[in-house]
mmCIF file of C-alpha atoms in Angstrom:
data_model
loop_
_atom_site.group_PDB
_atom_site.id
_atom_site.type_symbol
_atom_site.label_atom_id
_atom_site.label_comp_id
_atom_site.label_asym_id
_atom_site.label_seq_id
_atom_site.Cartn_x
_atom_site.Cartn_y
_atom_site.Cartn_z
ATOM 1 C CA MET L 1492 15.610 46.707 -16.574
ATOM 2 C CA ALA L 1493 16.083 46.070 -20.300
ATOM 3 C CA ASN L 1494 19.618 44.831 -19.645
ATOM 4 C CA ARG L 1495 18.414 42.513 -16.884
ATOM 5 C CA VAL L 1496 15.708 41.063 -19.121
ATOM 6 C CA THR L 1497 18.199 40.640 -21.977
ATOM 7 C CA GLY L 1498 20.562 38.668 -19.768
ATOM 8 C CA ALA L 1499 17.773 36.394 -18.568
ATOM 9 C CA VAL L 1500 16.565 35.688 -22.124
ATOM 10 C CA MET L 1501 20.079 35.073 -23.500
ATOM 11 C CA GLU L 1502 20.706 32.425 -20.842
ATOM 12 C CA HIS L 1503 17.878 30.349 -22.368
ATOM 13 C CA ILE L 1504 18.733 30.696 -26.055
ATOM 14 C CA ASP L 1505 20.800 27.915 -27.712
ATOM 15 C CA LEU L 1506 22.889 29.862 -30.215
ATOM 16 C CA PRO L 1507 24.290 26.903 -32.241
ATOM 17 C CA ALA L 1508 20.838 25.461 -32.848
ATOM 18 C CA LEU L 1509 19.175 28.821 -33.433
ATOM 19 C CA LEU L 1510 19.424 28.958 -37.236
ATOM 20 C CA GLU L 1511 18.937 25.204 -37.612
ATOM 21 C CA ASP L 1512 15.660 25.300 -35.700
ATOM 22 C CA ALA L 1513 14.362 28.305 -37.588
ATOM 23 C CA ALA L 1514 11.785 27.499 -40.227
ATOM 24 C CA PRO L 1515 12.886 28.084 -43.835
ATOM 25 C CA GLY L 1516 10.453 30.935 -44.174
ATOM 26 C CA GLN L 1517 11.815 32.615 -41.045
ATOM 27 C CA ARG L 1518 15.533 32.372 -41.885
ATOM 28 C CA PRO L 1519 15.748 35.311 -44.318
ATOM 29 C CA LEU L 1520 13.972 37.611 -41.864
ATOM 30 C CA LEU L 1521 16.083 36.378 -38.959
ATOM 31 C CA GLU L 1522 19.376 36.634 -40.854
ATOM 32 C CA LYS L 1523 18.455 40.107 -42.066
ATOM 33 C CA ALA L 1524 17.634 41.262 -38.517
ATOM 34 C CA LEU L 1525 20.838 39.837 -37.061
ATOM 35 C CA GLY L 1526 23.002 40.916 -39.968
ATOM 36 C CA ARG L 1527 21.825 44.495 -39.708
ATOM 37 C CA LEU L 1528 23.226 44.650 -36.194
ATOM 38 C CA GLY L 1529 26.644 43.324 -37.272
ATOM 39 C CA GLY L 1530 29.347 41.698 -35.127
ATOM 40 C CA SER L 1531 29.418 38.120 -33.909
ATOM 41 C CA LEU L 1532 26.294 36.018 -33.787
ATOM 42 C CA GLU L 1533 26.165 36.144 -30.000
ATOM 43 C CA GLY L 1534 26.730 39.895 -29.868
ATOM 44 C CA ALA L 1535 24.264 40.550 -32.655
ATOM 45 C CA LEU L 1536 21.612 38.380 -31.063
ATOM 46 C CA SER L 1537 22.182 39.990 -27.654
ATOM 47 C CA SER L 1538 21.784 43.432 -29.208
ATOM 48 C CA PHE L 1539 18.683 42.250 -31.029
ATOM 49 C CA VAL L 1540 17.093 40.953 -27.814
ATOM 50 C CA ARG L 1541 18.089 44.129 -25.950
ATOM 51 C CA GLU L 1542 16.455 46.221 -28.666
ATOM 52 C CA LYS L 1543 13.166 44.359 -28.222
ATOM 53 C CA ALA L 1544 13.441 44.583 -24.441
ATOM 54 C CA GLN L 1545 13.975 48.335 -24.687
ATOM 55 C CA GLU L 1546 10.945 48.599 -26.947
ATOM 56 C CA VAL L 1547 8.827 46.828 -24.339
ATOM 57 C CA VAL L 1548 10.141 48.904 -21.453
ATOM 58 C CA ALA L 1549 9.738 52.171 -23.382
ATOM 59 C CA ALA L 1550 6.250 51.374 -24.681
ATOM 60 C CA ASP L 1551 3.245 53.312 -23.413
ATOM 61 C CA ALA L 1552 1.584 50.072 -22.345
ATOM 62 C CA PHE L 1553 4.537 49.233 -20.118
ATOM 63 C CA GLY L 1554 4.473 52.770 -18.692
ATOM 64 C CA THR L 1555 0.827 52.286 -17.790
ATOM 65 C CA ALA L 1556 1.538 48.877 -16.276
ATOM 66 C CA TRP L 1557 4.473 50.297 -14.304
ATOM 67 C CA THR L 1558 2.287 53.130 -12.970
ATOM 68 C CA ASP L 1559 -0.443 50.690 -11.976
ATOM 69 C CA ALA L 1560 2.158 48.494 -10.295
ATOM 70 C CA ASN L 1561 3.402 51.432 -8.244
ATOM 71 C CA ARG L 1562 -0.141 52.284 -7.226
ATOM 72 C CA ALA L 1563 -0.589 48.727 -6.014
ATOM 73 C CA ILE L 1564 2.909 48.511 -4.512
ATOM 74 C CA HIS L 1565 1.575 49.027 -0.985
ATOM 75 C CA THR L 1566 -0.241 45.684 -1.021
ATOM 76 C CA SER L 1567 2.797 43.909 -2.442
ATOM 77 C CA LEU L 1568 5.126 45.439 0.144
ATOM 78 C CA VAL L 1569 2.745 44.482 2.936
ATOM 79 C CA ARG L 1570 2.863 40.898 1.702
ATOM 80 C CA ALA L 1571 6.634 41.054 1.488
ATOM 81 C CA LEU L 1572 7.075 42.555 4.933
ATOM 82 C CA THR L 1573 4.761 39.959 6.456
ATOM 83 C CA GLY L 1574 6.680 37.141 4.792
ATOM 84 C CA SER L 1575 4.100 36.213 2.151
ATOM 85 C CA GLU L 1576 5.485 34.747 -1.070
ATOM 86 C CA GLU L 1577 2.555 36.089 -3.115
ATOM 87 C CA GLY L 1578 2.943 39.039 -5.425
ATOM 88 C CA ALA L 1579 5.762 40.275 -7.657
ATOM 89 C CA VAL L 1580 7.531 42.268 -4.948
ATOM 90 C CA ARG L 1581 9.471 40.182 -2.434
ATOM 91 C CA ILE L 1582 12.069 40.639 0.269
ATOM 92 C CA LYS L 1583 15.062 38.329 0.033
ATOM 93 C CA ASN L 1584 17.874 38.726 2.530
ATOM 94 C CA ASP L 1585 18.703 42.448 2.398
ATOM 95 C CA SER L 1586 17.021 43.226 -0.930
ATOM 96 C CA VAL L 1587 13.559 44.212 -2.161
ATOM 97 C CA THR L 1588 13.123 42.586 -5.569
ATOM 98 C CA LEU L 1589 10.591 42.681 -8.412
ATOM 99 C CA ASP L 1590 9.859 39.579 -10.512
ATOM 100 C CA LEU L 1591 10.350 40.445 -14.205
ATOM 101 C CA ALA L 1592 8.486 37.415 -15.599
ATOM 102 C CA PRO L 1593 5.654 39.521 -17.149
ATOM 103 C CA VAL L 1594 8.200 41.788 -18.882
ATOM 104 C CA ILE L 1595 10.182 38.818 -20.211
ATOM 105 C CA GLU L 1596 6.998 37.293 -21.600
ATOM 106 C CA GLN L 1597 6.323 40.457 -23.601
ATOM 107 C CA VAL L 1598 9.901 40.453 -24.910
ATOM 108 C CA LYS L 1599 9.513 36.827 -26.040
ATOM 109 C CA GLN L 1600 6.390 37.777 -27.991
ATOM 110 C CA ARG L 1601 8.260 40.666 -29.650
ATOM 111 C CA LEU L 1602 11.128 38.336 -30.607
ATOM 112 C CA VAL L 1603 8.751 35.827 -32.201
ATOM 113 C CA GLN L 1604 6.975 38.585 -34.118
ATOM 114 C CA SER L 1605 10.370 39.817 -35.381
ATOM 115 C CA GLY L 1606 11.312 36.439 -36.837
ATOM 116 C CA LEU L 1607 13.056 34.740 -33.908
ATOM 117 C CA GLY L 1608 10.743 31.738 -33.822
ATOM 118 C CA ALA L 1609 13.095 29.887 -31.484
ATOM 119 C CA ALA L 1610 12.029 32.277 -28.744
ATOM 120 C CA LYS L 1611 8.822 30.224 -28.461
ATOM 121 C CA LYS L 1612 10.875 27.490 -26.800
ATOM 122 C CA ILE L 1613 12.100 29.763 -24.044
ATOM 123 C CA PRO L 1614 10.422 28.572 -20.829
ATOM 124 C CA GLU L 1615 8.765 30.858 -18.317
ATOM 125 C CA ILE L 1616 11.585 32.811 -16.704
ATOM 126 C CA HIS L 1617 11.402 34.292 -13.214
ATOM 127 C CA THR L 1618 14.261 36.677 -12.588
ATOM 128 C CA ASP L 1619 14.535 39.372 -9.967
ATOM 129 C CA PHE L 1620 15.138 43.075 -10.504
ATOM 130 C CA THR L 1621 16.531 44.662 -7.336
ATOM 131 C CA LEU L 1622 14.529 47.719 -6.315
ATOM 132 C CA LEU L 1623 16.260 48.354 -2.995
ATOM 133 C CA GLN L 1624 19.194 46.882 -1.106
ATOM 134 C CA SER L 1625 19.890 47.755 2.498
ATOM 135 C CA GLU L 1626 21.119 46.096 5.680
ATOM 136 C CA ASP L 1627 18.184 47.716 7.502
ATOM 137 C CA ILE L 1628 15.516 45.680 5.675
ATOM 138 C CA GLY L 1629 15.493 42.955 8.353
ATOM 139 C CA ARG L 1630 14.938 45.543 11.065
ATOM 140 C CA ALA L 1631 12.281 47.163 8.894
ATOM 141 C CA ARG L 1632 10.391 43.862 8.660
ATOM 142 C CA THR L 1633 10.550 43.414 12.452
ATOM 143 C CA GLY L 1634 9.438 46.999 13.001
ATOM 144 C CA PHE L 1635 6.598 46.564 10.534
ATOM 145 C CA ARG L 1636 5.269 43.543 12.405
ATOM 146 C CA LEU L 1637 5.422 45.470 15.678
ATOM 147 C CA LEU L 1638 3.576 48.362 14.046
ATOM 148 C CA GLN L 1639 0.931 45.934 12.816
ATOM 149 C CA LEU L 1640 0.312 44.734 16.365
ATOM 150 C CA ALA L 1641 0.425 48.254 17.778
ATOM 151 C CA GLY L 1642 -1.856 49.636 15.085
ATOM 152 C CA ALA L 1643 -4.460 46.976 15.769
ATOM 153 C CA TRP L 1644 -4.426 46.959 19.578
ATOM 154 C CA LEU L 1645 -3.194 50.338 20.822
ATOM 155 C CA PRO L 1646 -6.338 52.242 19.733
ATOM 156 C CA VAL L 1647 -8.540 49.609 21.372
ATOM 157 C CA LEU L 1648 -6.429 49.722 24.522
ATOM 158 C CA ALA L 1649 -6.559 53.527 24.591
ATOM 159 C CA VAL L 1650 -10.361 53.560 24.285
ATOM 160 C CA LEU L 1651 -10.733 50.888 26.987
ATOM 161 C CA LEU L 1652 -8.439 52.774 29.364
ATOM 162 C CA ALA L 1653 -10.309 56.010 28.712
ATOM 163 C CA ALA L 1654 -13.655 54.287 29.301
ATOM 164 C CA GLY L 1655 -12.344 52.710 32.504
ATOM 165 C CA GLY L 1656 -11.093 56.089 33.705
ATOM 166 C CA VAL L 1657 -14.466 57.687 33.034
ATOM 167 C CA LEU L 1658 -16.357 54.927 34.850
ATOM 168 C CA LEU L 1659 -14.078 55.130 37.897
ATOM 169 C CA ARG L 1660 -14.449 58.896 38.293
ATOM 170 C CA ALA L 1661 -17.113 60.370 40.530
ATOM 171 C CA ARG L 1662 -17.854 63.124 37.995
ATOM 172 C CA ARG L 1663 -18.110 60.988 34.911
ATOM 173 C CA ARG L 1664 -19.394 63.718 32.619
ATOM 174 C CA ARG L 1665 -16.411 65.914 33.352
ATOM 175 C CA ALA L 1666 -14.079 62.942 32.935
ATOM 176 C CA LEU L 1667 -15.618 62.119 29.536
ATOM 177 C CA ILE L 1668 -15.130 65.703 28.384
ATOM 178 C CA ALA L 1669 -11.498 65.595 29.520
ATOM 179 C CA ALA L 1670 -10.909 62.231 27.804
ATOM 180 C CA ALA L 1671 -12.449 63.414 24.526
ATOM 181 C CA LEU L 1672 -10.411 66.618 24.533
ATOM 182 C CA GLY L 1673 -7.324 64.562 25.430
ATOM 183 C CA PHE L 1674 -7.812 62.389 22.342
ATOM 184 C CA ALA L 1675 -8.255 65.510 20.204
ATOM 185 C CA ALA L 1676 -5.120 67.124 21.655
ATOM 186 C CA ALA L 1677 -3.065 63.941 21.126
ATOM 187 C CA ALA L 1678 -4.232 63.734 17.504
ATOM 188 C CA LEU L 1679 -3.315 67.376 16.866
ATOM 189 C CA LEU L 1680 0.095 66.784 18.458
ATOM 190 C CA LEU L 1681 0.675 63.821 16.154
ATOM 191 C CA GLY L 1682 -0.386 65.894 13.146
ATOM 192 C CA THR L 1683 2.081 68.610 14.113
ATOM 193 C CA ALA L 1684 4.834 66.011 14.529
ATOM 194 C CA LEU L 1685 4.150 64.616 11.050
ATOM 195 C CA THR L 1686 4.502 68.091 9.539
ATOM 196 C CA VAL L 1687 7.710 68.825 11.429
ATOM 197 C CA PHE L 1688 9.234 65.446 10.619
ATOM 198 C CA ARG L 1689 8.532 65.987 6.914
ATOM 199 C CA THR L 1690 10.890 68.967 6.957
ATOM 200 C CA VAL L 1691 13.513 67.048 8.957
ATOM 201 C CA TYR L 1692 13.242 64.083 6.576
ATOM 202 C CA LEU L 1693 13.667 66.205 3.433
ATOM 203 C CA ASN L 1694 16.603 68.154 4.904
ATOM 204 C CA ALA L 1695 18.393 64.913 5.801
ATOM 205 C CA LEU L 1696 18.376 63.611 2.219
ATOM 206 C CA PRO L 1697 21.451 64.026 0.004
ATOM 207 C CA ASP L 1698 21.459 66.641 -2.733
ATOM 208 C CA THR L 1699 21.188 63.955 -5.417
ATOM 209 C CA VAL L 1700 17.647 63.050 -4.283
ATOM 210 C CA SER L 1701 14.715 64.927 -5.790
ATOM 211 C CA GLN L 1702 13.009 66.904 -3.036
ATOM 212 C CA ALA L 1703 9.705 66.917 -4.918
ATOM 213 C CA ALA L 1704 9.759 63.136 -5.419
ATOM 214 C CA ALA L 1705 10.787 62.456 -1.807
ATOM 215 C CA GLY L 1706 8.088 64.806 -0.546
ATOM 216 C CA SER L 1707 5.476 63.034 -2.680
ATOM 217 C CA VAL L 1708 6.537 59.657 -1.300
ATOM 218 C CA TYR L 1709 6.285 60.940 2.280
ATOM 219 C CA ASP L 1710 2.885 62.554 1.666
ATOM 220 C CA ALA L 1711 1.563 59.344 0.120
ATOM 221 C CA MET L 1712 2.807 57.261 3.051
ATOM 222 C CA VAL L 1713 1.214 59.463 5.743
ATOM 223 C CA HIS L 1714 -1.930 60.454 3.801
ATOM 224 C CA LEU L 1715 -4.278 58.052 5.601
ATOM 225 C CA LEU L 1716 -2.605 58.812 8.926
ATOM 226 C CA ARG L 1717 -3.231 62.520 8.429
ATOM 227 C CA LEU L 1718 -6.880 61.807 7.637
ATOM 228 C CA ALA L 1719 -7.119 59.741 10.818
ATOM 229 C CA VAL L 1720 -5.517 62.565 12.829
ATOM 230 C CA ARG L 1721 -8.096 65.080 11.612
ATOM 231 C CA THR L 1722 -10.942 62.631 12.146
ATOM 232 C CA VAL L 1723 -9.949 61.846 15.731
ATOM 233 C CA ALA L 1724 -9.434 65.524 16.516
ATOM 234 C CA VAL L 1725 -12.855 66.519 15.194
ATOM 235 C CA LEU L 1726 -14.527 63.488 16.802
ATOM 236 C CA GLY L 1727 -13.001 64.341 20.180
ATOM 237 C CA VAL L 1728 -14.262 67.927 19.984
ATOM 238 C CA VAL L 1729 -17.738 66.778 18.900
ATOM 239 C CA VAL L 1730 -18.002 64.231 21.746
ATOM 240 C CA ALA L 1731 -16.784 66.785 24.296
ATOM 241 C CA LEU L 1732 -19.232 69.415 23.018
ATOM 242 C CA ALA L 1733 -22.149 66.956 23.037
ATOM 243 C CA THR L 1734 -21.293 65.831 26.559
ATOM 244 C CA TRP L 1735 -21.124 69.430 27.770
ATOM 245 C CA LEU L 1736 -24.408 70.405 26.099
ATOM 246 C CA THR L 1737 -26.274 67.557 27.792
ATOM 247 C CA GLY L 1738 -24.854 68.435 31.210
ATOM 248 C CA PRO L 1739 -26.293 70.443 34.112
ATOM 249 C CA GLY L 1740 -24.062 73.482 33.608
ATOM 250 C CA ARG L 1741 -25.568 76.971 33.402
ATOM 251 C CA GLY L 1742 -24.138 77.634 29.949
ATOM 252 C CA ALA L 1743 -25.360 74.295 28.612
ATOM 253 C CA GLY L 1744 -28.797 74.929 30.118
ATOM 254 C CA ALA L 1745 -28.987 78.309 28.376
ATOM 255 C CA VAL L 1746 -28.120 76.744 25.010
ATOM 256 C CA ARG L 1747 -30.767 74.052 25.499
ATOM 257 C CA ALA L 1748 -33.332 76.676 26.453
ATOM 258 C CA VAL L 1749 -32.719 78.555 23.208
ATOM 259 C CA TRP L 1750 -32.958 75.271 21.305
ATOM 260 C CA HIS L 1751 -36.282 74.319 22.937
ATOM 261 C CA SER L 1752 -37.786 77.773 22.523
ATOM 262 C CA GLY L 1753 -36.953 77.790 18.825
ATOM 263 C CA ILE L 1754 -38.562 74.385 18.227
ATOM 264 C CA THR L 1755 -41.604 75.336 20.350
ATOM 265 C CA ALA L 1756 -42.082 78.533 18.356
ATOM 266 C CA THR L 1757 -41.825 76.592 15.087
ATOM 267 C CA ARG L 1758 -44.338 74.035 16.286
ATOM 268 C CA GLY L 1759 -46.719 76.802 17.409
ATOM 269 C CA THR L 1760 -46.553 78.372 13.969
ATOM 270 C CA ALA L 1761 -47.306 75.010 12.367
ATOM 271 C CA ASP L 1762 -50.325 74.567 14.671
ATOM 272 C CA ARG L 1763 -51.681 77.981 13.681
ATOM 273 C CA LEU L 1764 -51.358 76.994 10.042
ATOM 274 C CA GLY L 1765 -53.425 73.877 10.711
ATOM 275 C CA LEU L 1766 -50.577 71.373 10.339
ATOM 276 C CA ARG L 1767 -51.063 68.243 12.454
ATOM 277 C CA THR L 1768 -48.843 65.249 13.107
ATOM 278 C CA GLY L 1769 -51.696 62.814 13.636
ATOM 279 C CA PRO L 1770 -50.836 59.734 15.716
ATOM 280 C CA VAL L 1771 -47.108 60.208 15.093
ATOM 281 C CA GLY L 1772 -46.798 63.111 17.532
ATOM 282 C CA PRO L 1773 -48.257 61.340 20.571
ATOM 283 C CA TYR L 1774 -46.262 58.176 19.777
ATOM 284 C CA VAL L 1775 -42.959 60.052 19.618
ATOM 285 C CA HIS L 1776 -43.900 61.895 22.817
ATOM 286 C CA ARG L 1777 -44.482 58.630 24.692
ATOM 287 C CA HIS L 1778 -41.190 57.173 23.452
ATOM 288 C CA ARG L 1779 -39.111 60.335 23.498
ATOM 289 C CA THR L 1780 -36.152 58.835 25.363
ATOM 290 C CA ALA L 1781 -36.071 55.685 23.252
ATOM 291 C CA THR L 1782 -36.306 57.758 20.070
ATOM 292 C CA THR L 1783 -33.394 59.949 21.140
ATOM 293 C CA TRP L 1784 -31.121 57.016 21.948
ATOM 294 C CA THR L 1785 -32.148 55.229 18.742
ATOM 295 C CA LEU L 1786 -31.093 58.235 16.686
ATOM 296 C CA VAL L 1787 -27.802 58.500 18.562
ATOM 297 C CA ALA L 1788 -27.120 54.781 18.121
ATOM 298 C CA ALA L 1789 -27.932 55.009 14.402
ATOM 299 C CA ALA L 1790 -25.424 57.860 13.991
ATOM 300 C CA VAL L 1791 -22.729 55.896 15.856
ATOM 301 C CA VAL L 1792 -23.314 52.741 13.787
ATOM 302 C CA ALA L 1793 -23.314 54.724 10.531
ATOM 303 C CA TYR L 1794 -20.006 56.305 11.484
ATOM 304 C CA ALA L 1795 -18.522 52.927 12.493
ATOM 305 C CA VAL L 1796 -19.366 51.290 9.149
ATOM 306 C CA TRP L 1797 -18.311 54.284 7.036
ATOM 307 C CA PRO L 1798 -15.421 53.077 4.809
ATOM 308 C CA HIS L 1799 -13.016 55.985 5.310
ATOM 309 C CA PRO L 1800 -14.410 58.528 7.780
ATOM 310 C CA THR L 1801 -12.878 61.986 7.724
ATOM 311 C CA GLY L 1802 -13.288 65.086 9.852
ATOM 312 C CA TRP L 1803 -15.958 66.366 7.489
ATOM 313 C CA VAL L 1804 -17.808 63.051 7.759
ATOM 314 C CA VAL L 1805 -17.866 63.481 11.549
ATOM 315 C CA VAL L 1806 -19.221 67.027 11.187
ATOM 316 C CA GLY L 1807 -21.820 65.801 8.679
ATOM 317 C CA PHE L 1808 -23.033 63.039 10.997
ATOM 318 C CA ALA L 1809 -23.187 65.486 13.921
ATOM 319 C CA LEU L 1810 -25.290 67.969 11.941
ATOM 320 C CA ALA L 1811 -27.538 65.184 10.619
ATOM 321 C CA LEU L 1812 -28.070 63.938 14.184
ATOM 322 C CA LEU L 1813 -28.934 67.445 15.366
ATOM 323 C CA LEU L 1814 -31.481 67.775 12.555
ATOM 324 C CA ALA L 1815 -32.995 64.376 13.366
ATOM 325 C CA LEU L 1816 -33.263 65.295 17.073
ATOM 326 C CA ALA L 1817 -34.890 68.604 16.163
ATOM 327 C CA VAL L 1818 -37.460 66.822 13.997
ATOM 328 C CA ALA L 1819 -38.136 64.292 16.769
ATOM 329 C CA GLN L 1820 -38.690 67.079 19.299
ATOM 330 C CA PHE L 1821 -40.911 68.929 16.840
ATOM 331 C CA LEU L 1822 -43.059 65.823 16.446
ATOM 332 C CA ALA L 1823 -43.138 65.001 20.172
ATOM 333 C CA GLU L 1824 -46.100 67.236 20.878
ATOM 334 C CA GLU L 1825 -48.309 66.729 23.922
ATOM 335 C CA PRO L 1826 -51.244 64.377 23.198
ATOM 336 C CA GLU L 1827 -54.625 66.075 23.182
ATOM 337 C CA ALA L 1828 -56.669 65.723 26.361
#
């Protein structure tokens, strides 16, 4: 990168007029800097510029900037793959390039500080540093656009098809349980495929590639997908379990009986201790169904607006909903005659 920056800067420096344009006070410092490097004026100046470029590239500040750029590289690559001209990373023909204008600007400042006042006249330079070159980049851009469309519409289509299948079945509860478990099984299958493909991907790389670095890149790329896999799997199991528990089955009825008896016993103990709910109890009793559906809807909306739901978030919402339903049933005591 230092060599590329040096070449770009040297193209915009007028060597014959360099010493003439230098201020009298700058000439001794400039001549001393160039003379220390030896050789011809052009070679000395090129070495001088390269030295400053290497200082910029090797500086801690540049290391921090480079790290931050890599952390934000996903957004830049998305722009590049979608054809946007914004951002430093761009796709041109078969190459992924990085604009070095910010680096060149820092080098110009270093040159001025070192006595090369003529560097102030260098205009803003935009030159590309090739990060990747491959004939497959065009196909990658096409594939990315297809994945964008698929990622946006396939989940919606899958949910609509599942909902349509449930509505068309005579035993809708059983169909919903099957659909929810089907989503969970598909997510687990995808998670298994991601793990297997990681091994295949690493084994296919040449020996010159760092396995640790390649593995980190793969893990970073599929991190959100893995979170989504776990979330969908847990959500499918939770929906299937909730659907089964609210059904007419003997096992589900036994579980509900234990649930009701526990809440009834707790409420009886509270009554013996003189605890009363006042007007809240009769109100909740009259609107028991509406209260239940309101709590369920609130849990669904909270999950939908959660920024990055995970499997643990699903479990947390399910437990919170169970607690809220238990409190509602505890409060829904029979009004006094």
